[in-house]
Amino acid sequence: MTRTPLHKLADIRNGTAFKADPGGVFFVQGRHLRGGCLNVEDLATGSSPVRSFEDARLQAGDVLVDTRGTTNWAACIERADSPLFAVLDLAIVRLKGNNVLPAYLALFLNLPTTQSALATMRSTATIPRLGLGALTELEIPVPPFRIQKLMAALDSERRKQSNLIEKLGEAQNRLTDEILRRVAEGLPMPEGNPAWAIHRQTRLAREHLAYSTSKDGVSIMSNKKSPGKGGTTHHVVPDPDRGWNVKRGGASRSSGHFDTKQEAVDRAREISRNANSELKIHNQDGKIAQSDSHGNDPRNIKG
């Protein structure tokens, strides 16, 4: 496979001066290239360049390289419908022919081995910089165009997967934070929402654990099942202060407190079904208004 200096494959120049202007044209800065993927959602706006407008304007297919810092991220411009420019700290690489795919060049520049090579070319000033002269001499392997397309497609799928994993992690963190907030404030969890499945499974597992007291009076947890499983009764009763409670028959503490009766009934049915128990729903005056059986009833009864 041939290796060709970059200056033989492309014209390379710095971006242009940037002066912030809320009503100006769009500029790409180094922060928009982080991770090797161009982020166009938060572009900077600045005054139009002094030099020739078309000479400084970016085109589709240009590859941008951040020349400032300890990582020289690269990304290609897929489209540039409106005027778009690069700041001085970016190098603009415009390929001369059709034998190198811009997406392939960008991914090659972002490879760890290439970044290591670029690190040896950077100046040792307070803020490391990659000079255009050094960048132009970087040798680029040029595989067949078909291979370049396959490599670019693989890199694109990798980035999509990484993005999805990142979003999933953020969603899981938000879910956990909300669960912890509700637990801390003593608030009930929304029922019927698949997003709370993890919390419900954790809660059901916890309900299978029985508390016992050692001789020295210290409460400990045991994995023994409740002796009433399959034969106990659960109740929905009014709370003396406000709202409704779910209680197991004979228990002094409630299994959950809810603002509305319907929330308490829904939660009690879930507990009763998992415990194969009887469910007694009381009125505000304490009288039983409804009884449901969730035990091993041989009859086909819905309840």
PDB file of C-alpha atoms in Angstrom:
ATOM      1  CA  MET A   1       0.000   0.000   0.000  1.00  0.00           C
ATOM      2  CA  THR A   2       1.323   3.407  -0.936  1.00  0.00           C
ATOM      3  CA  ARG A   3       1.891   6.172   1.632  1.00  0.00           C
ATOM      4  CA  THR A   4       1.733   9.731   0.373  1.00  0.00           C
ATOM      5  CA  PRO A   5       2.615  13.008   2.139  1.00  0.00           C
ATOM      6  CA  LEU A   6      -0.544  14.947   2.881  1.00  0.00           C
ATOM      7  CA  HIS A   7       0.556  18.002   0.870  1.00  0.00           C
ATOM      8  CA  LYS A   8       0.471  15.888  -2.299  1.00  0.00           C
ATOM      9  CA  LEU A   9      -3.106  14.824  -1.609  1.00  0.00           C
ATOM     10  CA  ALA A  10      -4.572  18.130  -0.487  1.00  0.00           C
ATOM     11  CA  ASP A  11      -4.226  21.883  -0.200  1.00  0.00           C
ATOM     12  CA  ILE A  12      -3.785  22.876   3.441  1.00  0.00           C
ATOM     13  CA  ARG A  13      -4.282  26.278   5.028  1.00  0.00           C
ATOM     14  CA  ASN A  14      -5.253  27.822   8.348  1.00  0.00           C
ATOM     15  CA  GLY A  15      -8.701  29.133   9.104  1.00  0.00           C
ATOM     16  CA  THR A  16      -9.447  32.821   9.381  1.00  0.00           C
ATOM     17  CA  ALA A  17      -9.605  35.409  12.166  1.00  0.00           C
ATOM     18  CA  PHE A  18     -12.669  35.270  14.384  1.00  0.00           C
ATOM     19  CA  LYS A  19     -14.444  38.222  15.973  1.00  0.00           C
ATOM     20  CA  ALA A  20     -17.639  37.419  17.848  1.00  0.00           C
ATOM     21  CA  ASP A  21     -20.792  38.903  16.332  1.00  0.00           C
ATOM     22  CA  PRO A  22     -24.280  37.583  17.295  1.00  0.00           C
ATOM     23  CA  GLY A  23     -25.611  38.530  13.882  1.00  0.00           C
ATOM     24  CA  GLY A  24     -22.612  37.302  11.892  1.00  0.00           C
ATOM     25  CA  VAL A  25     -21.766  34.140   9.952  1.00  0.00           C
ATOM     26  CA  PHE A  26     -21.110  30.699  11.421  1.00  0.00           C
ATOM     27  CA  PHE A  27     -17.660  29.583  12.546  1.00  0.00           C
ATOM     28  CA  VAL A  28     -16.312  26.164  13.517  1.00  0.00           C
ATOM     29  CA  GLN A  29     -14.029  26.154  16.558  1.00  0.00           C
ATOM     30  CA  GLY A  30     -11.840  23.454  18.078  1.00  0.00           C
ATOM     31  CA  ARG A  31     -14.512  22.491  20.604  1.00  0.00           C
ATOM     32  CA  HIS A  32     -16.802  21.483  17.740  1.00  0.00           C
ATOM     33  CA  LEU A  33     -14.369  18.733  16.672  1.00  0.00           C
ATOM     34  CA  ARG A  34     -13.973  16.956  20.015  1.00  0.00           C
ATOM     35  CA  GLY A  35     -14.302  13.227  19.694  1.00  0.00           C
ATOM     36  CA  GLY A  36     -13.652  13.414  15.963  1.00  0.00           C
ATOM     37  CA  CYS A  37     -17.258  14.204  15.093  1.00  0.00           C
ATOM     38  CA  LEU A  38     -18.354  17.648  13.911  1.00  0.00           C
ATOM     39  CA  ASN A  39     -20.961  19.194  16.231  1.00  0.00           C
ATOM     40  CA  VAL A  40     -22.974  21.808  14.333  1.00  0.00           C
ATOM     41  CA  GLU A  41     -25.639  22.360  17.010  1.00  0.00           C
ATOM     42  CA  ASP A  42     -23.753  25.140  18.807  1.00  0.00           C
ATOM     43  CA  LEU A  43     -21.664  26.927  16.188  1.00  0.00           C
ATOM     44  CA  ALA A  44     -20.122  30.298  17.000  1.00  0.00           C
ATOM     45  CA  THR A  45     -21.132  33.421  15.086  1.00  0.00           C
ATOM     46  CA  GLY A  46     -18.664  36.083  14.061  1.00  0.00           C
ATOM     47  CA  SER A  47     -17.995  38.888  11.635  1.00  0.00           C
ATOM     48  CA  SER A  48     -17.416  37.987   7.983  1.00  0.00           C
ATOM     49  CA  PRO A  49     -13.699  37.477   7.200  1.00  0.00           C
ATOM     50  CA  VAL A  50     -11.735  40.389   5.802  1.00  0.00           C
ATOM     51  CA  ARG A  51     -10.091  38.334   3.076  1.00  0.00           C
ATOM     52  CA  SER A  52     -11.964  37.099   0.019  1.00  0.00           C
ATOM     53  CA  PHE A  53     -15.296  35.620   1.078  1.00  0.00           C
ATOM     54  CA  GLU A  54     -15.087  32.530  -1.154  1.00  0.00           C
ATOM     55  CA  ASP A  55     -11.413  31.915  -0.336  1.00  0.00           C
ATOM     56  CA  ALA A  56     -12.183  31.589   3.379  1.00  0.00           C
ATOM     57  CA  ARG A  57     -15.494  29.754   3.073  1.00  0.00           C
ATOM     58  CA  LEU A  58     -15.610  26.037   3.911  1.00  0.00           C
ATOM     59  CA  GLN A  59     -16.878  23.527   1.372  1.00  0.00           C
ATOM     60  CA  ALA A  60     -18.449  20.089   1.613  1.00  0.00           C
ATOM     61  CA  GLY A  61     -15.615  17.548   1.678  1.00  0.00           C
ATOM     62  CA  ASP A  62     -13.164  19.769   3.592  1.00  0.00           C
ATOM     63  CA  VAL A  63     -11.424  18.099   6.520  1.00  0.00           C
ATOM     64  CA  LEU A  64     -10.770  20.254   9.581  1.00  0.00           C
ATOM     65  CA  VAL A  65      -7.911  19.557  12.008  1.00  0.00           C
ATOM     66  CA  ASP A  66      -7.576  21.194  15.413  1.00  0.00           C
ATOM     67  CA  THR A  67      -3.963  22.381  15.599  1.00  0.00           C
ATOM     68  CA  ARG A  68      -4.129  23.551  19.225  1.00  0.00           C
ATOM     69  CA  GLY A  69      -3.915  21.336  22.294  1.00  0.00           C
ATOM     70  CA  THR A  70      -2.779  17.837  23.164  1.00  0.00           C
ATOM     71  CA  THR A  71      -5.249  16.114  20.835  1.00  0.00           C
ATOM     72  CA  ASN A  72      -5.551  17.099  17.188  1.00  0.00           C
ATOM     73  CA  TRP A  73      -9.109  16.011  16.447  1.00  0.00           C
ATOM     74  CA  ALA A  74     -10.211  15.903  12.808  1.00  0.00           C
ATOM     75  CA  ALA A  75     -13.671  15.924  11.237  1.00  0.00           C
ATOM     76  CA  CYS A  76     -15.003  16.365   7.730  1.00  0.00           C
ATOM     77  CA  ILE A  77     -17.614  18.829   6.478  1.00  0.00           C
ATOM     78  CA  GLU A  78     -20.458  16.813   4.971  1.00  0.00           C
ATOM     79  CA  ARG A  79     -22.437  19.830   3.777  1.00  0.00           C
ATOM     80  CA  ALA A  80     -22.136  23.614   3.935  1.00  0.00           C
ATOM     81  CA  ASP A  81     -25.304  25.174   2.575  1.00  0.00           C
ATOM     82  CA  SER A  82     -24.883  28.474   4.415  1.00  0.00           C
ATOM     83  CA  PRO A  83     -21.629  30.443   4.793  1.00  0.00           C
ATOM     84  CA  LEU A  84     -19.358  28.528   7.164  1.00  0.00           C
ATOM     85  CA  PHE A  85     -15.793  29.329   8.246  1.00  0.00           C
ATOM     86  CA  ALA A  86     -13.027  27.884  10.426  1.00  0.00           C
ATOM     87  CA  VAL A  87     -11.125  29.864  13.062  1.00  0.00           C
ATOM     88  CA  LEU A  88      -7.344  30.334  12.890  1.00  0.00           C
ATOM     89  CA  ASP A  89      -6.622  27.417  15.247  1.00  0.00           C
ATOM     90  CA  LEU A  90      -8.058  24.971  12.701  1.00  0.00           C
ATOM     91  CA  ALA A  91      -6.320  23.653   9.608  1.00  0.00           C
ATOM     92  CA  ILE A  92      -8.454  23.308   6.499  1.00  0.00           C
ATOM     93  CA  VAL A  93      -7.516  20.275   4.387  1.00  0.00           C
ATOM     94  CA  ARG A  94      -9.081  20.329   0.924  1.00  0.00           C
ATOM     95  CA  LEU A  95      -8.406  17.170  -1.089  1.00  0.00           C
ATOM     96  CA  LYS A  96      -7.171  17.656  -4.665  1.00  0.00           C
ATOM     97  CA  GLY A  97      -8.377  14.470  -6.314  1.00  0.00           C
ATOM     98  CA  ASN A  98     -10.951  11.723  -5.965  1.00  0.00           C
ATOM     99  CA  ASN A  99      -8.701   8.922  -4.744  1.00  0.00           C
ATOM    100  CA  VAL A 100      -9.100   9.754  -1.033  1.00  0.00           C
ATOM    101  CA  LEU A 101     -12.432   9.855   0.774  1.00  0.00           C
ATOM    102  CA  PRO A 102     -12.717  12.804   3.224  1.00  0.00           C
ATOM    103  CA  ALA A 103     -14.331  10.576   5.871  1.00  0.00           C
ATOM    104  CA  TYR A 104     -11.439   8.107   5.551  1.00  0.00           C
ATOM    105  CA  LEU A 105      -8.842  10.870   5.937  1.00  0.00           C
ATOM    106  CA  ALA A 106     -10.598  12.194   9.060  1.00  0.00           C
ATOM    107  CA  LEU A 107     -10.811   8.761  10.697  1.00  0.00           C
ATOM    108  CA  PHE A 108      -7.140   8.049   9.873  1.00  0.00           C
ATOM    109  CA  LEU A 109      -6.094  11.324  11.484  1.00  0.00           C
ATOM    110  CA  ASN A 110      -8.095  10.404  14.609  1.00  0.00           C
ATOM    111  CA  LEU A 111      -6.505   6.967  15.033  1.00  0.00           C
ATOM    112  CA  PRO A 112      -4.418   6.653  18.233  1.00  0.00           C
ATOM    113  CA  THR A 113      -1.303   5.773  16.223  1.00  0.00           C
ATOM    114  CA  THR A 114      -1.714   8.883  14.062  1.00  0.00           C
ATOM    115  CA  GLN A 115      -2.321  11.044  17.112  1.00  0.00           C
ATOM    116  CA  SER A 116       0.903   9.677  18.631  1.00  0.00           C
ATOM    117  CA  ALA A 117       2.778  10.649  15.473  1.00  0.00           C
ATOM    118  CA  LEU A 118       1.247  14.141  15.522  1.00  0.00           C
ATOM    119  CA  ALA A 119       2.252  14.520  19.171  1.00  0.00           C
ATOM    120  CA  THR A 120       5.921  14.318  18.173  1.00  0.00           C
ATOM    121  CA  MET A 121       5.364  17.118  15.635  1.00  0.00           C
ATOM    122  CA  ARG A 122       3.741  19.583  18.044  1.00  0.00           C
ATOM    123  CA  SER A 123       5.651  22.527  19.495  1.00  0.00           C
ATOM    124  CA  THR A 124       6.531  22.369  23.193  1.00  0.00           C
ATOM    125  CA  ALA A 125       5.112  25.768  24.084  1.00  0.00           C
ATOM    126  CA  THR A 126       2.754  26.352  27.014  1.00  0.00           C
ATOM    127  CA  ILE A 127      -0.145  25.469  24.728  1.00  0.00           C
ATOM    128  CA  PRO A 128       0.984  22.718  22.297  1.00  0.00           C
ATOM    129  CA  ARG A 129       0.446  23.586  18.643  1.00  0.00           C
ATOM    130  CA  LEU A 130       0.685  21.576  15.462  1.00  0.00           C
ATOM    131  CA  GLY A 131       2.260  23.614  12.665  1.00  0.00           C
ATOM    132  CA  LEU A 132       0.972  23.386   9.106  1.00  0.00           C
ATOM    133  CA  GLY A 133       4.461  22.494   7.892  1.00  0.00           C
ATOM    134  CA  ALA A 134       4.542  19.374  10.078  1.00  0.00           C
ATOM    135  CA  LEU A 135       0.978  18.411   9.124  1.00  0.00           C
ATOM    136  CA  THR A 136       1.730  18.659   5.398  1.00  0.00           C
ATOM    137  CA  GLU A 137       4.548  16.106   5.752  1.00  0.00           C
ATOM    138  CA  LEU A 138       2.401  13.497   7.489  1.00  0.00           C
ATOM    139  CA  GLU A 139       2.335  10.368   5.352  1.00  0.00           C
ATOM    140  CA  ILE A 140      -1.133   9.019   4.610  1.00  0.00           C
ATOM    141  CA  PRO A 141      -1.720   5.389   3.553  1.00  0.00           C
ATOM    142  CA  VAL A 142      -4.100   5.243   0.582  1.00  0.00           C
ATOM    143  CA  PRO A 143      -5.974   1.921   0.412  1.00  0.00           C
ATOM    144  CA  PRO A 144      -8.356   1.148  -2.486  1.00  0.00           C
ATOM    145  CA  PHE A 145     -11.381   3.426  -2.558  1.00  0.00           C
ATOM    146  CA  ARG A 146     -13.713   0.490  -1.809  1.00  0.00           C
ATOM    147  CA  ILE A 147     -11.772  -0.233   1.389  1.00  0.00           C
ATOM    148  CA  GLN A 148     -11.890   3.435   2.377  1.00  0.00           C
ATOM    149  CA  LYS A 149     -15.694   3.410   2.072  1.00  0.00           C
ATOM    150  CA  LEU A 150     -15.956   0.293   4.223  1.00  0.00           C
ATOM    151  CA  MET A 151     -13.676   1.810   6.862  1.00  0.00           C
ATOM    152  CA  ALA A 152     -15.672   5.049   6.889  1.00  0.00           C
ATOM    153  CA  ALA A 153     -18.949   3.105   7.251  1.00  0.00           C
ATOM    154  CA  LEU A 154     -17.530   1.074  10.155  1.00  0.00           C
ATOM    155  CA  ASP A 155     -16.310   4.233  11.881  1.00  0.00           C
ATOM    156  CA  SER A 156     -19.732   5.865  11.422  1.00  0.00           C
ATOM    157  CA  GLU A 157     -21.530   2.881  12.983  1.00  0.00           C
ATOM    158  CA  ARG A 158     -19.050   2.865  15.863  1.00  0.00           C
ATOM    159  CA  ARG A 159     -19.825   6.515  16.592  1.00  0.00           C
ATOM    160  CA  LYS A 160     -23.582   5.912  16.429  1.00  0.00           C
ATOM    161  CA  GLN A 161     -23.242   3.049  18.897  1.00  0.00           C
ATOM    162  CA  SER A 162     -21.105   5.146  21.252  1.00  0.00           C
ATOM    163  CA  ASN A 163     -23.670   7.940  21.091  1.00  0.00           C
ATOM    164  CA  LEU A 164     -26.520   5.566  21.947  1.00  0.00           C
ATOM    165  CA  ILE A 165     -24.562   4.072  24.857  1.00  0.00           C
ATOM    166  CA  GLU A 166     -23.850   7.570  26.168  1.00  0.00           C
ATOM    167  CA  LYS A 167     -27.540   8.540  25.939  1.00  0.00           C
ATOM    168  CA  LEU A 168     -28.565   5.291  27.659  1.00  0.00           C
ATOM    169  CA  GLY A 169     -26.144   5.987  30.500  1.00  0.00           C
ATOM    170  CA  GLU A 170     -27.528   9.509  30.902  1.00  0.00           C
ATOM    171  CA  ALA A 171     -31.109   8.176  30.964  1.00  0.00           C
ATOM    172  CA  GLN A 172     -30.217   5.561  33.586  1.00  0.00           C
ATOM    173  CA  ASN A 173     -28.566   8.234  35.734  1.00  0.00           C
ATOM    174  CA  ARG A 174     -31.652  10.452  35.501  1.00  0.00           C
ATOM    175  CA  LEU A 175     -33.886   7.511  36.433  1.00  0.00           C
ATOM    176  CA  THR A 176     -31.728   6.601  39.430  1.00  0.00           C
ATOM    177  CA  ASP A 177     -31.594  10.228  40.590  1.00  0.00           C
ATOM    178  CA  GLU A 178     -35.399  10.458  40.424  1.00  0.00           C
ATOM    179  CA  ILE A 179     -35.823   7.194  42.346  1.00  0.00           C
ATOM    180  CA  LEU A 180     -33.439   8.385  45.041  1.00  0.00           C
ATOM    181  CA  ARG A 181     -35.200  11.755  45.247  1.00  0.00           C
ATOM    182  CA  ARG A 182     -38.613  10.131  45.666  1.00  0.00           C
ATOM    183  CA  VAL A 183     -37.321   7.713  48.286  1.00  0.00           C
ATOM    184  CA  ALA A 184     -35.675  10.561  50.214  1.00  0.00           C
ATOM    185  CA  GLU A 185     -38.887  12.611  50.151  1.00  0.00           C
ATOM    186  CA  GLY A 186     -41.144   9.640  50.903  1.00  0.00           C
ATOM    187  CA  LEU A 187     -43.003   9.942  47.585  1.00  0.00           C
ATOM    188  CA  PRO A 188     -44.638   6.958  45.825  1.00  0.00           C
ATOM    189  CA  MET A 189     -43.266   5.676  42.534  1.00  0.00           C
ATOM    190  CA  PRO A 190     -45.427   6.001  39.381  1.00  0.00           C
ATOM    191  CA  GLU A 191     -47.073   2.714  38.482  1.00  0.00           C
ATOM    192  CA  GLY A 192     -47.633   1.432  34.953  1.00  0.00           C
ATOM    193  CA  ASN A 193     -44.462   3.057  33.634  1.00  0.00           C
ATOM    194  CA  PRO A 194     -41.836   0.619  32.216  1.00  0.00           C
ATOM    195  CA  ALA A 195     -39.083   3.039  33.211  1.00  0.00           C
ATOM    196  CA  TRP A 196     -39.647   2.083  36.849  1.00  0.00           C
ATOM    197  CA  ALA A 197     -39.194  -1.671  36.252  1.00  0.00           C
ATOM    198  CA  ILE A 198     -35.745  -1.684  37.857  1.00  0.00           C
ATOM    199  CA  HIS A 199     -37.081   0.019  40.957  1.00  0.00           C
ATOM    200  CA  ARG A 200     -40.090  -2.308  41.197  1.00  0.00           C
ATOM    201  CA  GLN A 201     -37.915  -5.414  40.951  1.00  0.00           C
ATOM    202  CA  THR A 202     -35.648  -4.056  43.672  1.00  0.00           C
ATOM    203  CA  ARG A 203     -38.633  -3.261  45.862  1.00  0.00           C
ATOM    204  CA  LEU A 204     -40.191  -6.714  45.402  1.00  0.00           C
ATOM    205  CA  ALA A 205     -36.898  -8.370  46.255  1.00  0.00           C
ATOM    206  CA  ARG A 206     -36.670  -6.261  49.388  1.00  0.00           C
ATOM    207  CA  GLU A 207     -40.198  -7.289  50.415  1.00  0.00           C
ATOM    208  CA  HIS A 208     -39.125 -10.931  50.371  1.00  0.00           C
ATOM    209  CA  LEU A 209     -36.559 -10.175  53.063  1.00  0.00           C
ATOM    210  CA  ALA A 210     -37.762 -10.468  56.655  1.00  0.00           C
ATOM    211  CA  TYR A 211     -36.337  -8.428  59.504  1.00  0.00           C
ATOM    212  CA  SER A 212     -35.282 -10.291  62.627  1.00  0.00           C
ATOM    213  CA  THR A 213     -33.787  -9.051  65.900  1.00  0.00           C
ATOM    214  CA  SER A 214     -30.677 -10.524  67.473  1.00  0.00           C
ATOM    215  CA  LYS A 215     -30.229 -11.036  71.221  1.00  0.00           C
ATOM    216  CA  ASP A 216     -28.460  -7.737  71.621  1.00  0.00           C
ATOM    217  CA  GLY A 217     -31.396  -5.917  70.092  1.00  0.00           C
ATOM    218  CA  VAL A 218     -29.694  -5.041  66.790  1.00  0.00           C
ATOM    219  CA  SER A 219     -31.969  -5.394  63.756  1.00  0.00           C
ATOM    220  CA  ILE A 220     -30.571  -7.570  61.019  1.00  0.00           C
ATOM    221  CA  MET A 221     -31.885  -8.732  57.644  1.00  0.00           C
ATOM    222  CA  SER A 222     -32.630 -12.314  56.824  1.00  0.00           C
ATOM    223  CA  ASN A 223     -33.444 -13.891  53.475  1.00  0.00           C
ATOM    224  CA  LYS A 224     -36.133 -16.053  55.035  1.00  0.00           C
ATOM    225  CA  LYS A 225     -39.474 -15.732  53.302  1.00  0.00           C
ATOM    226  CA  SER A 226     -42.375 -14.320  55.221  1.00  0.00           C
ATOM    227  CA  PRO A 227     -44.205 -17.134  57.066  1.00  0.00           C
ATOM    228  CA  GLY A 228     -47.486 -15.717  55.854  1.00  0.00           C
ATOM    229  CA  LYS A 229     -46.722 -16.090  52.114  1.00  0.00           C
ATOM    230  CA  GLY A 230     -49.592 -17.774  50.406  1.00  0.00           C
ATOM    231  CA  GLY A 231     -51.901 -17.377  53.384  1.00  0.00           C
ATOM    232  CA  THR A 232     -51.634 -13.815  54.637  1.00  0.00           C
ATOM    233  CA  THR A 233     -53.918 -10.887  53.879  1.00  0.00           C
ATOM    234  CA  HIS A 234     -53.108  -7.391  52.651  1.00  0.00           C
ATOM    235  CA  HIS A 235     -55.274  -4.365  53.359  1.00  0.00           C
ATOM    236  CA  VAL A 236     -55.846  -0.915  51.892  1.00  0.00           C
ATOM    237  CA  VAL A 237     -56.780   1.331  54.814  1.00  0.00           C
ATOM    238  CA  PRO A 238     -57.154   5.102  55.376  1.00  0.00           C
ATOM    239  CA  ASP A 239     -54.276   6.866  57.094  1.00  0.00           C
ATOM    240  CA  PRO A 240     -55.305   8.742  60.275  1.00  0.00           C
ATOM    241  CA  ASP A 241     -53.431  11.833  59.105  1.00  0.00           C
ATOM    242  CA  ARG A 242     -53.829  11.890  55.330  1.00  0.00           C
ATOM    243  CA  GLY A 243     -53.951   9.543  52.364  1.00  0.00           C
ATOM    244  CA  TRP A 244     -54.031   5.753  52.292  1.00  0.00           C
ATOM    245  CA  ASN A 245     -51.796   2.922  53.517  1.00  0.00           C
ATOM    246  CA  VAL A 246     -51.102  -0.601  52.324  1.00  0.00           C
ATOM    247  CA  LYS A 247     -50.641  -3.028  55.247  1.00  0.00           C
ATOM    248  CA  ARG A 248     -50.042  -6.724  55.671  1.00  0.00           C
ATOM    249  CA  GLY A 249     -52.401  -8.420  58.082  1.00  0.00           C
ATOM    250  CA  GLY A 250     -50.990  -8.337  61.610  1.00  0.00           C
ATOM    251  CA  ALA A 251     -48.224  -5.870  60.722  1.00  0.00           C
ATOM    252  CA  SER A 252     -47.828  -2.670  62.715  1.00  0.00           C
ATOM    253  CA  ARG A 253     -46.051  -0.773  59.929  1.00  0.00           C
ATOM    254  CA  SER A 254     -47.455  -0.036  56.500  1.00  0.00           C
ATOM    255  CA  SER A 255     -45.919  -1.360  53.283  1.00  0.00           C
ATOM    256  CA  GLY A 256     -46.502   1.954  51.584  1.00  0.00           C
ATOM    257  CA  HIS A 257     -48.241   5.306  51.924  1.00  0.00           C
ATOM    258  CA  PHE A 258     -50.099   6.957  49.012  1.00  0.00           C
ATOM    259  CA  ASP A 259     -51.910  10.225  48.467  1.00  0.00           C
ATOM    260  CA  THR A 260     -54.916   8.651  46.729  1.00  0.00           C
ATOM    261  CA  LYS A 261     -56.867   5.485  47.315  1.00  0.00           C
ATOM    262  CA  GLN A 262     -56.437   4.331  43.700  1.00  0.00           C
ATOM    263  CA  GLU A 263     -52.641   4.501  43.995  1.00  0.00           C
ATOM    264  CA  ALA A 264     -52.805   2.427  47.174  1.00  0.00           C
ATOM    265  CA  VAL A 265     -55.159  -0.125  45.561  1.00  0.00           C
ATOM    266  CA  ASP A 266     -52.932  -0.521  42.506  1.00  0.00           C
ATOM    267  CA  ARG A 267     -49.861  -1.060  44.675  1.00  0.00           C
ATOM    268  CA  ALA A 268     -51.697  -3.438  47.029  1.00  0.00           C
ATOM    269  CA  ARG A 269     -52.886  -5.572  44.090  1.00  0.00           C
ATOM    270  CA  GLU A 270     -49.300  -5.835  42.850  1.00  0.00           C
ATOM    271  CA  ILE A 271     -48.082  -6.959  46.294  1.00  0.00           C
ATOM    272  CA  SER A 272     -51.008  -9.333  46.768  1.00  0.00           C
ATOM    273  CA  ARG A 273     -50.509 -11.010  43.403  1.00  0.00           C
ATOM    274  CA  ASN A 274     -46.815 -11.585  44.115  1.00  0.00           C
ATOM    275  CA  ALA A 275     -47.611 -12.932  47.606  1.00  0.00           C
ATOM    276  CA  ASN A 276     -50.607 -15.064  46.473  1.00  0.00           C
ATOM    277  CA  SER A 277     -52.623 -13.446  49.266  1.00  0.00           C
ATOM    278  CA  GLU A 278     -56.075 -12.043  49.942  1.00  0.00           C
ATOM    279  CA  LEU A 279     -56.681  -8.316  49.437  1.00  0.00           C
ATOM    280  CA  LYS A 280     -59.139  -6.346  51.564  1.00  0.00           C
ATOM    281  CA  ILE A 281     -60.015  -2.808  50.437  1.00  0.00           C
ATOM    282  CA  HIS A 282     -61.512  -0.622  53.182  1.00  0.00           C
ATOM    283  CA  ASN A 283     -63.631   2.503  52.987  1.00  0.00           C
ATOM    284  CA  GLN A 284     -62.850   5.782  54.734  1.00  0.00           C
ATOM    285  CA  ASP A 285     -64.896   4.573  57.742  1.00  0.00           C
ATOM    286  CA  GLY A 286     -62.730   1.448  58.016  1.00  0.00           C
ATOM    287  CA  LYS A 287     -65.337  -1.023  56.749  1.00  0.00           C
ATOM    288  CA  ILE A 288     -64.323  -3.548  54.075  1.00  0.00           C
ATOM    289  CA  ALA A 289     -65.744  -2.487  50.731  1.00  0.00           C
ATOM    290  CA  GLN A 290     -64.128  -5.078  48.443  1.00  0.00           C
ATOM    291  CA  SER A 291     -62.223  -8.359  48.707  1.00  0.00           C
ATOM    292  CA  ASP A 292     -59.974  -9.821  46.035  1.00  0.00           C
ATOM    293  CA  SER A 293     -58.369 -13.263  45.993  1.00  0.00           C
ATOM    294  CA  HIS A 294     -54.875 -13.640  44.556  1.00  0.00           C
ATOM    295  CA  GLY A 295     -54.172 -17.033  46.071  1.00  0.00           C
ATOM    296  CA  ASN A 296     -54.117 -20.484  44.489  1.00  0.00           C
ATOM    297  CA  ASP A 297     -57.796 -20.422  43.642  1.00  0.00           C
ATOM    298  CA  PRO A 298     -58.660 -23.314  41.252  1.00  0.00           C
ATOM    299  CA  ARG A 299     -61.575 -21.362  39.839  1.00  0.00           C
ATOM    300  CA  ASN A 300     -61.004 -19.066  36.882  1.00  0.00           C
ATOM    301  CA  ILE A 301     -61.876 -15.906  38.788  1.00  0.00           C
ATOM    302  CA  LYS A 302     -60.506 -12.531  37.812  1.00  0.00           C
ATOM    303  CA  GLY A 303     -59.481 -10.604  40.904  1.00  0.00           C
TER     304      GLY A 303
END
